[in-house]
Amino acid sequence: KHYYKDKQAEFIEHWCITYDPRNASQQLPTTMPFLMFPRQREFVAFLEACLYDRENGLVEKSRDMGATWVCCAFSVWVWLYLDGSAVGWGSRKEQLVDKIGDPDSIFEKMRRIIEHLPAFLLPVGFNSKEHSSYMKLINPENGATITGEAGDNIGRGGRKLIYFKDESAHYERPEKIEAA
């Protein structure tokens, strides 16, 4: 467990999963190991630099580049390894942030990643029924959290170590969110 404390990309490649339902028509696995391509590894380094340098970052993404999956896996790494950290996630609609059972929602992606982690990487005392609820993940071992917000409420939920705003180009009132 200690080995991955400063190895975010290796943690993602060794232990995280991704999901592609389109594989089902080809009789291929829909859940598979998250083997990143070089640009995704660069993205992890960018996220790490933003985190430790306390800088803002902007990512212009296209479909099928795995940016949201990378950010979800990175969020899980922060949740596991940075004691007392608070990660925030926001999007224009609540169901995009969290819809239980919907693999397109951000929190369901993180739940699936956590669900597939080996027991020795899970926080001591973690129980998904108790520590994984609607738009909230709690690490009982170190006090870290991942929380979600939607619409004009993005950014009003308190202080965060790192905050991910998904699909910002589609926000109805981005000036309110920036003001928060």
mmCIF file of N, CA and C in Angstrom, residues 72-179:
data_model
loop_
_atom_site.group_PDB
_atom_site.id
_atom_site.type_symbol
_atom_site.label_atom_id
_atom_site.label_comp_id
_atom_site.label_asym_id
_atom_site.label_seq_id
_atom_site.Cartn_x
_atom_site.Cartn_y
_atom_site.Cartn_z
ATOM 1 N N CYS A 72 -11.386 10.555 -12.084
ATOM 2 C CA CYS A 72 -12.012 9.714 -11.062
ATOM 3 C C CYS A 72 -10.974 8.835 -10.369
ATOM 4 N N ALA A 73 -10.110 8.202 -11.137
ATOM 5 C CA ALA A 73 -9.063 7.354 -10.551
ATOM 6 C C ALA A 73 -8.104 8.192 -9.706
ATOM 7 N N PHE A 74 -7.759 9.381 -10.181
ATOM 8 C CA PHE A 74 -6.890 10.280 -9.420
ATOM 9 C C PHE A 74 -7.581 10.686 -8.116
ATOM 10 N N SER A 75 -8.877 10.954 -8.175
ATOM 11 C CA SER A 75 -9.643 11.311 -6.973
ATOM 12 C C SER A 75 -9.596 10.182 -5.944
ATOM 13 N N VAL A 76 -9.735 8.953 -6.405
ATOM 14 C CA VAL A 76 -9.670 7.804 -5.497
ATOM 15 C C VAL A 76 -8.279 7.714 -4.883
ATOM 16 N N TRP A 77 -7.230 7.970 -5.669
ATOM 17 C CA TRP A 77 -5.875 7.966 -5.110
ATOM 18 C C TRP A 77 -5.759 9.024 -4.008
ATOM 19 N N VAL A 78 -6.242 10.248 -4.257
ATOM 20 C CA VAL A 78 -6.203 11.317 -3.245
ATOM 21 C C VAL A 78 -6.946 10.861 -1.996
ATOM 22 N N TRP A 79 -8.120 10.296 -2.173
ATOM 23 C CA TRP A 79 -8.965 9.819 -1.083
ATOM 24 C C TRP A 79 -8.261 8.762 -0.235
ATOM 25 N N LEU A 80 -7.486 7.916 -0.893
ATOM 26 C CA LEU A 80 -6.763 6.860 -0.178
ATOM 27 C C LEU A 80 -5.506 7.358 0.520
ATOM 28 N N TYR A 81 -4.787 8.290 -0.102
ATOM 29 C CA TYR A 81 -3.429 8.600 0.342
ATOM 30 C C TYR A 81 -3.217 9.953 1.002
ATOM 31 N N LEU A 82 -4.116 10.881 0.864
ATOM 32 C CA LEU A 82 -3.899 12.206 1.459
ATOM 33 C C LEU A 82 -4.869 12.395 2.627
ATOM 34 N N ASP A 83 -4.349 12.161 3.815
ATOM 35 C CA ASP A 83 -5.154 12.207 5.032
ATOM 36 C C ASP A 83 -5.910 13.525 5.160
ATOM 37 N N GLY A 84 -7.192 13.423 5.472
ATOM 38 C CA GLY A 84 -8.011 14.599 5.701
ATOM 39 C C GLY A 84 -8.344 15.405 4.466
ATOM 40 N N SER A 85 -8.014 14.895 3.296
ATOM 41 C CA SER A 85 -8.261 15.647 2.057
ATOM 42 C C SER A 85 -9.753 15.691 1.742
ATOM 43 N N ALA A 86 -10.122 16.696 0.974
ATOM 44 C CA ALA A 86 -11.502 16.834 0.502
ATOM 45 C C ALA A 86 -11.451 17.092 -0.995
ATOM 46 N N VAL A 87 -12.000 16.172 -1.756
ATOM 47 C CA VAL A 87 -12.083 16.295 -3.210
ATOM 48 C C VAL A 87 -13.517 16.675 -3.551
ATOM 49 N N GLY A 88 -13.682 17.627 -4.449
ATOM 50 C CA GLY A 88 -15.012 18.024 -4.879
ATOM 51 C C GLY A 88 -15.223 17.732 -6.350
ATOM 52 N N TRP A 89 -16.448 17.394 -6.682
ATOM 53 C CA TRP A 89 -16.851 17.157 -8.064
ATOM 54 C C TRP A 89 -18.129 17.920 -8.348
ATOM 55 N N GLY A 90 -18.203 18.540 -9.502
ATOM 56 C CA GLY A 90 -19.410 19.235 -9.884
ATOM 57 C C GLY A 90 -19.718 19.068 -11.355
ATOM 58 N N SER A 91 -21.002 19.124 -11.667
ATOM 59 C CA SER A 91 -21.450 19.123 -13.042
ATOM 60 C C SER A 91 -22.777 19.869 -13.094
ATOM 61 N N ARG A 92 -23.286 20.055 -14.288
ATOM 62 C CA ARG A 92 -24.472 20.899 -14.452
ATOM 63 C C ARG A 92 -25.737 20.287 -13.881
ATOM 64 N N LYS A 93 -25.836 18.945 -13.814
ATOM 65 C CA LYS A 93 -27.013 18.258 -13.285
ATOM 66 C C LYS A 93 -26.583 17.226 -12.259
ATOM 67 N N GLU A 94 -27.428 17.042 -11.236
ATOM 68 C CA GLU A 94 -27.112 16.065 -10.191
ATOM 69 C C GLU A 94 -26.916 14.670 -10.745
ATOM 70 N N GLN A 95 -27.764 14.249 -11.699
ATOM 71 C CA GLN A 95 -27.652 12.871 -12.189
ATOM 72 C C GLN A 95 -26.361 12.637 -12.963
ATOM 73 N N LEU A 96 -25.708 13.689 -13.420
ATOM 74 C CA LEU A 96 -24.395 13.529 -14.050
ATOM 75 C C LEU A 96 -23.316 13.325 -12.992
ATOM 76 N N VAL A 97 -23.518 13.908 -11.824
ATOM 77 C CA VAL A 97 -22.573 13.734 -10.719
ATOM 78 C C VAL A 97 -22.784 12.372 -10.076
ATOM 79 N N ASP A 98 -24.033 12.049 -9.757
ATOM 80 C CA ASP A 98 -24.293 10.765 -9.116
ATOM 81 C C ASP A 98 -25.688 10.270 -9.425
ATOM 82 N N LYS A 99 -25.735 9.081 -9.955
ATOM 83 C CA LYS A 99 -26.976 8.349 -10.149
ATOM 84 C C LYS A 99 -26.625 6.895 -9.867
ATOM 85 N N ILE A 100 -27.066 6.423 -8.709
ATOM 86 C CA ILE A 100 -26.709 5.081 -8.257
ATOM 87 C C ILE A 100 -26.983 4.066 -9.362
ATOM 88 N N GLY A 101 -25.963 3.272 -9.680
ATOM 89 C CA GLY A 101 -26.091 2.223 -10.681
ATOM 90 C C GLY A 101 -25.851 2.660 -12.113
ATOM 91 N N ASP A 102 -25.730 3.959 -12.352
ATOM 92 C CA ASP A 102 -25.516 4.456 -13.716
ATOM 93 C C ASP A 102 -24.023 4.689 -13.944
ATOM 94 N N PRO A 103 -23.386 3.834 -14.750
ATOM 95 C CA PRO A 103 -21.936 3.952 -14.939
ATOM 96 C C PRO A 103 -21.507 5.234 -15.662
ATOM 97 N N ASP A 104 -22.466 5.997 -16.195
ATOM 98 C CA ASP A 104 -22.117 7.276 -16.807
ATOM 99 C C ASP A 104 -21.945 8.370 -15.762
ATOM 100 N N SER A 105 -22.467 8.174 -14.557
ATOM 101 C CA SER A 105 -22.317 9.203 -13.523
ATOM 102 C C SER A 105 -20.927 9.119 -12.897
ATOM 103 N N ILE A 106 -20.439 10.254 -12.485
ATOM 104 C CA ILE A 106 -19.078 10.368 -11.956
ATOM 105 C C ILE A 106 -18.877 9.495 -10.719
ATOM 106 N N PHE A 107 -19.789 9.585 -9.764
ATOM 107 C CA PHE A 107 -19.607 8.819 -8.526
ATOM 108 C C PHE A 107 -19.712 7.317 -8.750
ATOM 109 N N GLU A 108 -20.515 6.899 -9.716
ATOM 110 C CA GLU A 108 -20.586 5.470 -10.003
ATOM 111 C C GLU A 108 -19.259 4.977 -10.584
ATOM 112 N N LYS A 109 -18.584 5.818 -11.358
ATOM 113 C CA LYS A 109 -17.248 5.460 -11.843
ATOM 114 C C LYS A 109 -16.301 5.238 -10.662
ATOM 115 N N MET A 110 -16.320 6.172 -9.699
ATOM 116 C CA MET A 110 -15.429 6.038 -8.538
ATOM 117 C C MET A 110 -15.818 4.843 -7.678
ATOM 118 N N ARG A 111 -17.118 4.607 -7.509
ATOM 119 C CA ARG A 111 -17.550 3.431 -6.750
ATOM 120 C C ARG A 111 -17.037 2.148 -7.396
ATOM 121 N N ARG A 112 -17.114 2.076 -8.718
ATOM 122 C CA ARG A 112 -16.631 0.872 -9.422
ATOM 123 C C ARG A 112 -15.129 0.697 -9.239
ATOM 124 N N ILE A 113 -14.390 1.794 -9.294
ATOM 125 C CA ILE A 113 -12.941 1.713 -9.065
ATOM 126 C C ILE A 113 -12.680 1.169 -7.665
ATOM 127 N N ILE A 114 -13.337 1.736 -6.666
ATOM 128 C CA ILE A 114 -13.139 1.299 -5.279
ATOM 129 C C ILE A 114 -13.567 -0.153 -5.104
ATOM 130 N N GLU A 115 -14.685 -0.527 -5.700
ATOM 131 C CA GLU A 115 -15.209 -1.888 -5.613
ATOM 132 C C GLU A 115 -14.222 -2.928 -6.148
ATOM 133 N N HIS A 116 -13.413 -2.539 -7.119
ATOM 134 C CA HIS A 116 -12.465 -3.478 -7.724
ATOM 135 C C HIS A 116 -11.075 -3.446 -7.086
ATOM 136 N N LEU A 117 -10.872 -2.577 -6.105
ATOM 137 C CA LEU A 117 -9.573 -2.540 -5.425
ATOM 138 C C LEU A 117 -9.412 -3.780 -4.548
ATOM 139 N N PRO A 118 -8.178 -4.276 -4.433
ATOM 140 C CA PRO A 118 -7.963 -5.398 -3.510
ATOM 141 C C PRO A 118 -8.151 -4.925 -2.067
ATOM 142 N N ALA A 119 -8.511 -5.842 -1.197
ATOM 143 C CA ALA A 119 -8.813 -5.512 0.201
ATOM 144 C C ALA A 119 -7.671 -4.765 0.886
ATOM 145 N N PHE A 120 -6.418 -5.106 0.576
ATOM 146 C CA PHE A 120 -5.309 -4.458 1.272
ATOM 147 C C PHE A 120 -5.153 -2.982 0.919
ATOM 148 N N LEU A 121 -5.768 -2.523 -0.179
ATOM 149 C CA LEU A 121 -5.720 -1.105 -0.536
ATOM 150 C C LEU A 121 -6.903 -0.316 0.026
ATOM 151 N N LEU A 122 -7.958 -0.997 0.414
ATOM 152 C CA LEU A 122 -9.130 -0.301 0.949
ATOM 153 C C LEU A 122 -8.833 0.282 2.322
ATOM 154 N N PRO A 123 -9.485 1.392 2.653
ATOM 155 C CA PRO A 123 -9.300 1.966 3.989
ATOM 156 C C PRO A 123 -9.741 0.988 5.078
ATOM 157 N N VAL A 124 -9.022 0.965 6.175
ATOM 158 C CA VAL A 124 -9.405 0.131 7.306
ATOM 159 C C VAL A 124 -10.787 0.575 7.767
ATOM 160 N N GLY A 125 -11.697 -0.373 7.890
ATOM 161 C CA GLY A 125 -13.046 -0.088 8.357
ATOM 162 C C GLY A 125 -14.012 0.351 7.260
ATOM 163 N N PHE A 126 -13.554 0.383 6.008
ATOM 164 C CA PHE A 126 -14.441 0.841 4.931
ATOM 165 C C PHE A 126 -15.563 -0.154 4.708
ATOM 166 N N ASN A 127 -16.775 0.367 4.672
ATOM 167 C CA ASN A 127 -17.974 -0.407 4.393
ATOM 168 C C ASN A 127 -18.769 0.409 3.390
ATOM 169 N N SER A 128 -18.991 -0.131 2.206
ATOM 170 C CA SER A 128 -19.631 0.652 1.147
ATOM 171 C C SER A 128 -21.026 1.136 1.548
ATOM 172 N N LYS A 129 -21.763 0.357 2.309
ATOM 173 C CA LYS A 129 -23.105 0.780 2.723
ATOM 174 C C LYS A 129 -23.043 1.980 3.672
ATOM 175 N N GLU A 130 -21.992 2.046 4.459
ATOM 176 C CA GLU A 130 -21.849 3.115 5.446
ATOM 177 C C GLU A 130 -21.064 4.321 4.917
ATOM 178 N N HIS A 131 -20.090 4.096 4.063
ATOM 179 C CA HIS A 131 -19.159 5.150 3.662
ATOM 180 C C HIS A 131 -19.288 5.592 2.207
ATOM 181 N N SER A 132 -20.252 5.036 1.480
ATOM 182 C CA SER A 132 -20.509 5.425 0.101
ATOM 183 C C SER A 132 -21.994 5.717 -0.041
ATOM 184 N N SER A 133 -22.320 6.994 -0.057
ATOM 185 C CA SER A 133 -23.718 7.376 -0.187
ATOM 186 C C SER A 133 -23.865 8.359 -1.350
ATOM 187 N N TYR A 134 -25.036 8.884 -1.519
ATOM 188 C CA TYR A 134 -25.317 9.780 -2.631
ATOM 189 C C TYR A 134 -24.384 10.992 -2.602
ATOM 190 N N MET A 135 -23.603 11.147 -3.647
ATOM 191 C CA MET A 135 -22.652 12.246 -3.833
ATOM 192 C C MET A 135 -21.674 12.393 -2.658
ATOM 193 N N LYS A 136 -21.303 11.253 -2.064
ATOM 194 C CA LYS A 136 -20.344 11.308 -0.964
ATOM 195 C C LYS A 136 -19.619 9.982 -0.791
ATOM 196 N N LEU A 137 -18.296 10.063 -0.679
ATOM 197 C CA LEU A 137 -17.465 8.924 -0.317
ATOM 198 C C LEU A 137 -16.628 9.351 0.884
ATOM 199 N N ILE A 138 -16.601 8.518 1.916
ATOM 200 C CA ILE A 138 -15.858 8.825 3.134
ATOM 201 C C ILE A 138 -14.811 7.750 3.349
ATOM 202 N N ASN A 139 -13.598 8.174 3.645
ATOM 203 C CA ASN A 139 -12.536 7.247 4.010
ATOM 204 C C ASN A 139 -12.464 7.228 5.536
ATOM 205 N N PRO A 140 -12.944 6.146 6.179
ATOM 206 C CA PRO A 140 -12.972 6.118 7.643
ATOM 207 C C PRO A 140 -11.591 6.019 8.281
ATOM 208 N N GLU A 141 -10.600 5.606 7.505
ATOM 209 C CA GLU A 141 -9.256 5.443 8.054
ATOM 210 C C GLU A 141 -8.530 6.772 8.189
ATOM 211 N N ASN A 142 -8.704 7.666 7.213
ATOM 212 C CA ASN A 142 -7.917 8.911 7.250
ATOM 213 C C ASN A 142 -8.755 10.184 7.207
ATOM 214 N N GLY A 143 -10.077 10.057 7.178
ATOM 215 C CA GLY A 143 -10.944 11.226 7.204
ATOM 216 C C GLY A 143 -11.116 11.937 5.875
ATOM 217 N N ALA A 144 -10.566 11.407 4.807
ATOM 218 C CA ALA A 144 -10.695 12.033 3.490
ATOM 219 C C ALA A 144 -12.117 11.850 2.957
ATOM 220 N N THR A 145 -12.537 12.806 2.121
ATOM 221 C CA THR A 145 -13.867 12.735 1.525
ATOM 222 C C THR A 145 -13.815 13.106 0.052
ATOM 223 N N ILE A 146 -14.797 12.609 -0.671
ATOM 224 C CA ILE A 146 -15.088 13.054 -2.035
ATOM 225 C C ILE A 146 -16.567 13.392 -2.025
ATOM 226 N N THR A 147 -16.905 14.622 -2.399
ATOM 227 C CA THR A 147 -18.296 15.049 -2.385
ATOM 228 C C THR A 147 -18.662 15.667 -3.730
ATOM 229 N N GLY A 148 -19.956 15.687 -4.008
ATOM 230 C CA GLY A 148 -20.438 16.210 -5.276
ATOM 231 C C GLY A 148 -21.450 17.323 -5.108
ATOM 232 N N GLU A 149 -21.524 18.173 -6.125
ATOM 233 C CA GLU A 149 -22.463 19.290 -6.163
ATOM 234 C C GLU A 149 -22.910 19.473 -7.611
ATOM 235 N N ALA A 150 -24.024 20.175 -7.787
ATOM 236 C CA ALA A 150 -24.537 20.344 -9.146
ATOM 237 C C ALA A 150 -25.140 21.727 -9.344
ATOM 238 N N GLY A 151 -25.204 22.114 -10.618
ATOM 239 C CA GLY A 151 -25.837 23.375 -11.002
ATOM 240 C C GLY A 151 -25.154 24.584 -10.403
ATOM 241 N N ASP A 152 -25.947 25.574 -10.004
ATOM 242 C CA ASP A 152 -25.401 26.815 -9.455
ATOM 243 C C ASP A 152 -24.758 26.627 -8.088
ATOM 244 N N ASN A 153 -24.926 25.453 -7.464
ATOM 245 C CA ASN A 153 -24.360 25.201 -6.137
ATOM 246 C C ASN A 153 -22.909 24.737 -6.180
ATOM 247 N N ILE A 154 -22.371 24.529 -7.346
ATOM 248 C CA ILE A 154 -20.984 24.066 -7.452
ATOM 249 C C ILE A 154 -20.061 25.086 -6.790
ATOM 250 N N GLY A 155 -19.220 24.587 -5.904
ATOM 251 C CA GLY A 155 -18.236 25.438 -5.242
ATOM 252 C C GLY A 155 -18.714 26.083 -3.963
ATOM 253 N N ARG A 156 -19.958 25.863 -3.567
ATOM 254 C CA ARG A 156 -20.490 26.483 -2.352
ATOM 255 C C ARG A 156 -20.408 25.541 -1.151
ATOM 256 N N GLY A 157 -19.923 24.347 -1.349
ATOM 257 C CA GLY A 157 -19.962 23.337 -0.298
ATOM 258 C C GLY A 157 -18.787 23.334 0.648
ATOM 259 N N GLY A 158 -18.004 24.360 0.722
ATOM 260 C CA GLY A 158 -16.870 24.381 1.633
ATOM 261 C C GLY A 158 -15.558 24.300 0.885
ATOM 262 N N ARG A 159 -14.504 24.158 1.631
ATOM 263 C CA ARG A 159 -13.150 24.147 1.056
ATOM 264 C C ARG A 159 -12.780 22.760 0.563
ATOM 265 N N LYS A 160 -12.021 22.740 -0.508
ATOM 266 C CA LYS A 160 -11.581 21.481 -1.098
ATOM 267 C C LYS A 160 -10.093 21.560 -1.408
ATOM 268 N N LEU A 161 -9.441 20.426 -1.340
ATOM 269 C CA LEU A 161 -8.046 20.329 -1.761
ATOM 270 C C LEU A 161 -7.957 20.440 -3.275
ATOM 271 N N ILE A 162 -8.859 19.760 -3.954
ATOM 272 C CA ILE A 162 -8.908 19.777 -5.416
ATOM 273 C C ILE A 162 -10.372 19.653 -5.824
ATOM 274 N N TYR A 163 -10.728 20.346 -6.891
ATOM 275 C CA TYR A 163 -12.119 20.362 -7.337
ATOM 276 C C TYR A 163 -12.163 20.120 -8.836
ATOM 277 N N PHE A 164 -13.030 19.197 -9.245
ATOM 278 C CA PHE A 164 -13.203 18.872 -10.651
ATOM 279 C C PHE A 164 -14.572 19.365 -11.107
ATOM 280 N N LYS A 165 -14.589 20.199 -12.120
ATOM 281 C CA LYS A 165 -15.839 20.655 -12.737
ATOM 282 C C LYS A 165 -15.933 19.963 -14.088
ATOM 283 N N ASP A 166 -16.890 19.064 -14.206
ATOM 284 C CA ASP A 166 -17.027 18.280 -15.428
ATOM 285 C C ASP A 166 -17.935 18.996 -16.426
ATOM 286 N N GLU A 167 -17.532 18.985 -17.672
ATOM 287 C CA GLU A 167 -18.291 19.547 -18.786
ATOM 288 C C GLU A 167 -18.721 20.994 -18.534
ATOM 289 N N SER A 168 -17.776 21.816 -18.129
ATOM 290 C CA SER A 168 -18.035 23.223 -17.803
ATOM 291 C C SER A 168 -18.639 24.013 -18.950
ATOM 292 N N ALA A 169 -18.373 23.636 -20.160
ATOM 293 C CA ALA A 169 -18.889 24.386 -21.314
ATOM 294 C C ALA A 169 -20.412 24.360 -21.376
ATOM 295 N N HIS A 170 -21.036 23.456 -20.652
ATOM 296 C CA HIS A 170 -22.487 23.313 -20.716
ATOM 297 C C HIS A 170 -23.213 23.880 -19.498
ATOM 298 N N TYR A 171 -22.504 24.585 -18.618
ATOM 299 C CA TYR A 171 -23.161 25.175 -17.446
ATOM 300 C C TYR A 171 -24.076 26.307 -17.877
ATOM 301 N N GLU A 172 -25.247 26.388 -17.233
ATOM 302 C CA GLU A 172 -26.214 27.428 -17.584
ATOM 303 C C GLU A 172 -25.760 28.814 -17.135
ATOM 304 N N ARG A 173 -25.227 28.913 -15.914
ATOM 305 C CA ARG A 173 -24.797 30.204 -15.373
ATOM 306 C C ARG A 173 -23.378 30.082 -14.814
ATOM 307 N N PRO A 174 -22.379 29.965 -15.684
ATOM 308 C CA PRO A 174 -21.009 29.752 -15.201
ATOM 309 C C PRO A 174 -20.488 30.893 -14.335
ATOM 310 N N GLU A 175 -20.992 32.115 -14.531
ATOM 311 C CA GLU A 175 -20.526 33.241 -13.718
ATOM 312 C C GLU A 175 -20.878 33.049 -12.240
ATOM 313 N N LYS A 176 -22.007 32.421 -11.939
ATOM 314 C CA LYS A 176 -22.383 32.153 -10.536
ATOM 315 C C LYS A 176 -21.441 31.133 -9.918
ATOM 316 N N ILE A 177 -21.074 30.145 -10.703
ATOM 317 C CA ILE A 177 -20.179 29.093 -10.212
ATOM 318 C C ILE A 177 -18.793 29.671 -9.957
ATOM 319 N N GLU A 178 -18.299 30.472 -10.881
ATOM 320 C CA GLU A 178 -16.992 31.093 -10.703
ATOM 321 C C GLU A 178 -16.984 32.024 -9.506
ATOM 322 N N ALA A 179 -18.082 32.738 -9.274
ATOM 323 C CA ALA A 179 -18.175 33.639 -8.130
ATOM 324 C C ALA A 179 -18.129 32.859 -6.809
#
